[in-house]
Coordinates of C-alpha atoms and ligand atoms in Angstrom, one line a residue:
M1 CA 0.0 0.0 0.0
K2 CA 1.3 3.5 -0.9
G3 CA 0.7 6.5 1.3
K4 CA -0.2 10.0 0.3
F5 CA 1.9 13.1 0.1
I6 CA 0.2 16.4 1.1
V7 CA 2.0 19.8 1.0
L8 CA 0.8 23.0 2.6
E9 CA 2.3 26.3 1.3
G10 CA 1.8 30.0 1.8
I11 CA 3.5 33.3 2.7
D12 CA 5.0 33.6 6.2
G13 CA 2.1 34.1 8.7
S14 CA -0.5 32.6 6.4
G15 CA -1.2 29.8 9.0
T16 CA 0.4 26.7 7.5
T17 CA 1.9 25.7 10.9
T18 CA -1.5 25.9 12.5
Q19 CA -3.2 24.1 9.6
K20 CA -0.6 21.4 9.4
K21 CA -1.2 20.5 13.1
L22 CA -5.0 20.4 12.6
L23 CA -4.7 18.3 9.5
C24 CA -2.3 15.8 11.1
K25 CA -4.6 15.5 14.1
W26 CA -7.6 14.9 11.9
L27 CA -5.8 12.3 9.8
E28 CA -4.7 10.5 13.0
E29 CA -8.3 10.5 14.2
R30 CA -9.1 8.6 11.1
N31 CA -6.5 6.0 12.0
K32 CA -3.9 7.0 9.5
D33 CA -0.2 6.9 10.1
V34 CA 1.0 10.4 9.7
I35 CA 4.4 12.0 9.4
S36 CA 4.4 15.7 9.9
T37 CA 7.4 17.5 8.5
H38 CA 8.7 20.8 7.3
E39 CA 11.2 22.4 4.9
P40 CA 13.8 23.7 5.4
T41 CA 14.4 20.7 7.6
R42 CA 15.2 21.5 11.2
E43 CA 16.9 18.5 12.8
K44 CA 20.6 18.8 13.9
G45 CA 23.0 17.9 11.1
R46 CA 20.5 18.4 8.3
I47 CA 21.2 20.7 5.4
G48 CA 18.1 22.7 6.2
R49 CA 19.5 23.4 9.7
I50 CA 22.7 24.6 8.1
I51 CA 20.8 26.9 5.7
R52 CA 19.0 28.4 8.7
D53 CA 22.0 28.7 11.0
R54 CA 24.7 29.6 8.6
L55 CA 23.6 30.8 5.1
V56 CA 20.7 32.9 6.3
Q57 CA 22.3 34.3 9.4
D58 CA 25.8 34.8 8.0
E59 CA 26.9 38.3 7.3
H60 CA 27.9 37.3 3.8
D61 CA 25.1 37.8 1.3
Y62 CA 24.8 34.5 -0.6
S63 CA 23.4 34.4 -4.1
P64 CA 19.9 33.2 -4.6
E65 CA 21.5 30.4 -6.6
A66 CA 23.7 29.2 -3.7
I67 CA 20.7 29.4 -1.4
G68 CA 18.4 27.7 -4.0
L69 CA 20.8 24.8 -4.5
S70 CA 21.1 24.3 -0.7
F71 CA 17.3 24.2 -0.4
A72 CA 17.1 21.7 -3.3
A73 CA 19.8 19.5 -1.7
D74 CA 18.0 19.6 1.6
R75 CA 14.8 18.6 -0.2
L76 CA 16.3 15.6 -2.0
V77 CA 17.9 14.2 1.1
H78 CA 14.7 14.8 3.0
I79 CA 12.8 12.9 0.3
E80 CA 15.2 10.0 0.2
D81 CA 15.6 9.3 3.9
R82 CA 12.2 10.4 5.2
I83 CA 9.4 11.2 2.8
S84 CA 9.7 8.3 0.4
P85 CA 10.2 5.6 3.0
A86 CA 7.2 6.8 4.8
L87 CA 5.1 6.9 1.7
E88 CA 6.3 3.4 0.7
S89 CA 5.2 2.1 4.0
G90 CA 1.7 3.5 3.5
S91 CA 1.9 6.6 5.8
F92 CA 0.5 10.0 5.0
V93 CA 3.2 12.7 4.9
V94 CA 2.2 16.3 5.5
S95 CA 4.9 18.9 4.7
D96 CA 4.8 22.5 5.6
R97 CA 6.6 23.9 2.5
Y98 CA 8.2 22.0 -0.4
Y99 CA 9.6 22.9 -3.9
H100 CA 6.8 25.5 -4.4
S101 CA 8.6 27.7 -1.8
S102 CA 11.8 27.5 -3.9
M103 CA 9.8 28.5 -6.9
V104 CA 8.5 31.6 -5.3
Y105 CA 11.2 32.8 -2.9
Q106 CA 14.4 32.2 -4.9
P107 CA 13.1 33.9 -8.1
E108 CA 12.0 36.9 -6.0
H109 CA 15.6 37.2 -4.9
G110 CA 16.7 37.0 -8.5
A111 CA 17.2 33.3 -9.5
S112 CA 15.7 32.1 -12.8
I113 CA 12.5 30.3 -12.2
E114 CA 13.2 27.8 -15.0
W115 CA 16.5 26.9 -13.4
V116 CA 14.9 26.5 -9.9
K117 CA 12.4 24.1 -11.5
E118 CA 15.2 22.2 -13.1
I119 CA 17.2 21.7 -9.9
N120 CA 14.1 20.4 -8.3
R121 CA 13.3 18.0 -11.2
Y122 CA 14.0 14.9 -9.1
A123 CA 11.8 16.0 -6.2
R124 CA 8.7 13.8 -6.3
E125 CA 5.3 15.5 -7.1
P126 CA 3.0 15.7 -4.1
D127 CA -0.4 14.0 -4.4
V128 CA -2.0 17.3 -3.5
T129 CA -0.7 20.8 -2.6
V130 CA -2.8 23.4 -0.8
I131 CA -1.7 27.1 -1.0
V132 CA -3.2 29.0 1.9
D133 CA -3.8 32.4 0.4
V134 CA -3.8 35.4 2.8
P135 CA -3.4 39.1 2.0
A136 CA 0.1 40.2 2.9
E137 CA -1.3 42.8 5.4
E138 CA -3.1 40.1 7.4
A139 CA -0.2 37.7 7.3
V140 CA 2.2 40.4 8.5
K141 CA -0.3 41.3 11.3
R142 CA -0.4 37.7 12.4
Q143 CA 3.4 37.5 12.4
V144 CA 3.6 40.6 14.5
D145 CA 1.0 39.3 16.9
R146 CA 3.0 36.1 17.1
D147 CA 6.6 37.4 17.2
G148 CA 6.5 41.2 17.7
G149 CA 8.5 43.5 15.3
E150 CA 9.8 46.9 14.4
S151 CA 7.8 49.1 12.0
S152 CA 10.5 49.6 9.4
I153 CA 11.1 45.8 9.2
I154 CA 7.4 45.3 9.1
F155 CA 7.0 47.6 6.1
E156 CA 9.8 46.0 4.2
N157 CA 8.4 42.6 5.0
L158 CA 4.9 43.7 3.8
E159 CA 6.2 44.7 0.4
F160 CA 8.1 41.5 0.1
Q161 CA 5.2 39.3 1.1
K162 CA 2.9 41.0 -1.5
K163 CA 5.3 39.9 -4.2
I164 CA 5.6 36.4 -2.8
R165 CA 1.8 36.1 -2.6
K166 CA 1.5 37.1 -6.3
R167 CA 4.1 34.5 -7.2
Y168 CA 2.2 31.8 -5.4
K169 CA -0.9 32.6 -7.4
E170 CA 1.1 32.3 -10.6
L171 CA 2.1 28.8 -9.7
E172 CA -1.3 27.5 -10.5
E173 CA -0.9 28.3 -14.2
M174 CA 2.7 27.3 -14.3
L175 CA 2.6 23.8 -12.7
E176 CA 0.6 21.0 -14.2
E177 CA -0.1 19.4 -10.9
N178 CA -2.8 18.9 -8.3
L179 CA -2.7 22.3 -6.7
Y180 CA -5.4 24.2 -4.8
I181 CA -5.4 27.8 -3.7
I182 CA -7.8 28.3 -0.8
D183 CA -8.9 31.5 1.0
G184 CA -6.9 31.6 4.3
D185 CA -8.3 34.9 5.4
R186 CA -11.0 33.3 7.5
S187 CA -11.2 31.6 10.9
I188 CA -8.8 28.8 11.6
E189 CA -11.8 26.3 11.6
E190 CA -13.1 27.5 8.3
V191 CA -9.7 27.1 6.6
H192 CA -9.3 23.7 8.2
D193 CA -12.7 22.6 6.9
D194 CA -11.6 23.6 3.3
I195 CA -8.3 21.7 3.6
K196 CA -10.2 18.6 4.9
K197 CA -12.5 18.8 1.9
V198 CA -9.6 19.0 -0.6
V199 CA -7.8 16.1 1.1
E200 CA -11.0 14.0 1.3
M201 CA -11.7 14.6 -2.4
E202 CA -8.1 14.1 -3.6
V203 CA -6.4 11.5 -1.5
F204 CA -9.1 9.2 0.1
Ligands
ADP1 P1 2.9 30.2 9.3 O1 3.4 28.9 9.8 O2 2.3 30.2 8.0 O3 4.0 31.3 9.4 P2 1.3 30.2 11.8 O4 0.4 29.0 11.7 O5 2.4 30.2 12.7 O6 1.7 30.7 10.3 O7 0.3 31.4 12.1 C1 0.7 32.7 12.4 C2 -0.1 33.3 13.6 O8 -1.4 33.5 13.1 C3 -0.1 32.4 14.8 O9 -0.1 33.1 15.9 C4 -1.5 31.7 14.6 O10 -2.1 31.4 15.8 C5 -2.3 32.8 13.9 N1 -3.3 32.3 12.9 C6 -3.2 31.2 12.2 N2 -4.3 31.0 11.4 C7 -5.1 32.0 11.6 C8 -6.4 32.4 11.2 N3 -7.1 31.7 10.2 N4 -6.9 33.5 11.7 C9 -6.3 34.3 12.6 N5 -5.1 33.9 13.1 C10 -4.5 32.8 12.6
TYD2 P1 9.8 28.9 7.4 O1 8.8 27.9 7.0 O2 9.4 30.3 7.8 O3 10.7 28.2 8.6 P2 10.8 28.6 10.1 O4 9.3 28.9 10.5 O5 11.3 27.4 10.7 O6 11.7 29.8 10.1 O7 10.9 29.0 6.3 C1 12.0 29.8 6.4 C2 12.1 30.7 5.2 O8 12.7 30.0 4.1 C3 10.8 31.2 4.6 O9 10.8 32.7 4.6 C4 10.7 30.7 3.3 C5 12.1 30.3 2.9 N1 12.3 29.2 1.9 C6 12.9 29.5 0.7 O10 13.3 30.6 0.4 N2 13.0 28.4 -0.2 C7 12.6 27.2 0.1 O11 12.8 26.3 -0.8 C8 12.0 26.9 1.4 C9 11.6 25.5 1.7 C10 11.9 28.0 2.3

């Protein structure tokens, strides 16, 4: 028996962490084996951890290509040692972010989108991807409520998130895969209900 691979995507603050938890809980209540995961990976020694601790924090400004290759490498290792074995054993895998993040964030920093697609060619296609679409103003507000922040940084972030949101919307046209954009600017429960509907329709 093969499992199902579900990806949640969205701008920072859109609510994917919240929705992933709810979705995993719901799947577990339906007696599914569920692996909840995230990219960039976070565990000690993983490439994603190095990206987070070193490349992003470093004073040196790495090129979007160097960062993009690092995310892609993190992803392939993640697939080979975690995602694929879980799917082969029949588990559901729910990932917060996947190659769609690379296709929106790295081009916004200047990388060629075709090239980003190419370096992610060997990353298996999810069974279904849900993009949680939230206006940048709302997402930034949620981030500030969660983390706090300074107004200049908030403004910079707002402009950036608007561009990222637009790129997410363009993915629907660009990728021939099972991808849904849902309205995330509603209550946590309403968004959860929509995600459940998509999952029920697409993977059960
Ligand atoms: P992300 O993982 O996409 O950055 P989170 O799930 O951490 O987003 O959500 C950001 C903040 O917004 C959290 O404090 C969370 O509780 C809150 N939040 C999440 N979804 C909603 C929603 N639909 N309405 C209002 N607040 C939300
Ligand atoms: P995020 O999900 O916010 O991780 P955390 O909550 O642990 O900090 O991801 C960190 C950032 O990395 C986020 O702004 C999106 C970005 N990112 C990319 O630029 N490319 C990618 O391929 C991925 C997976 C993430």
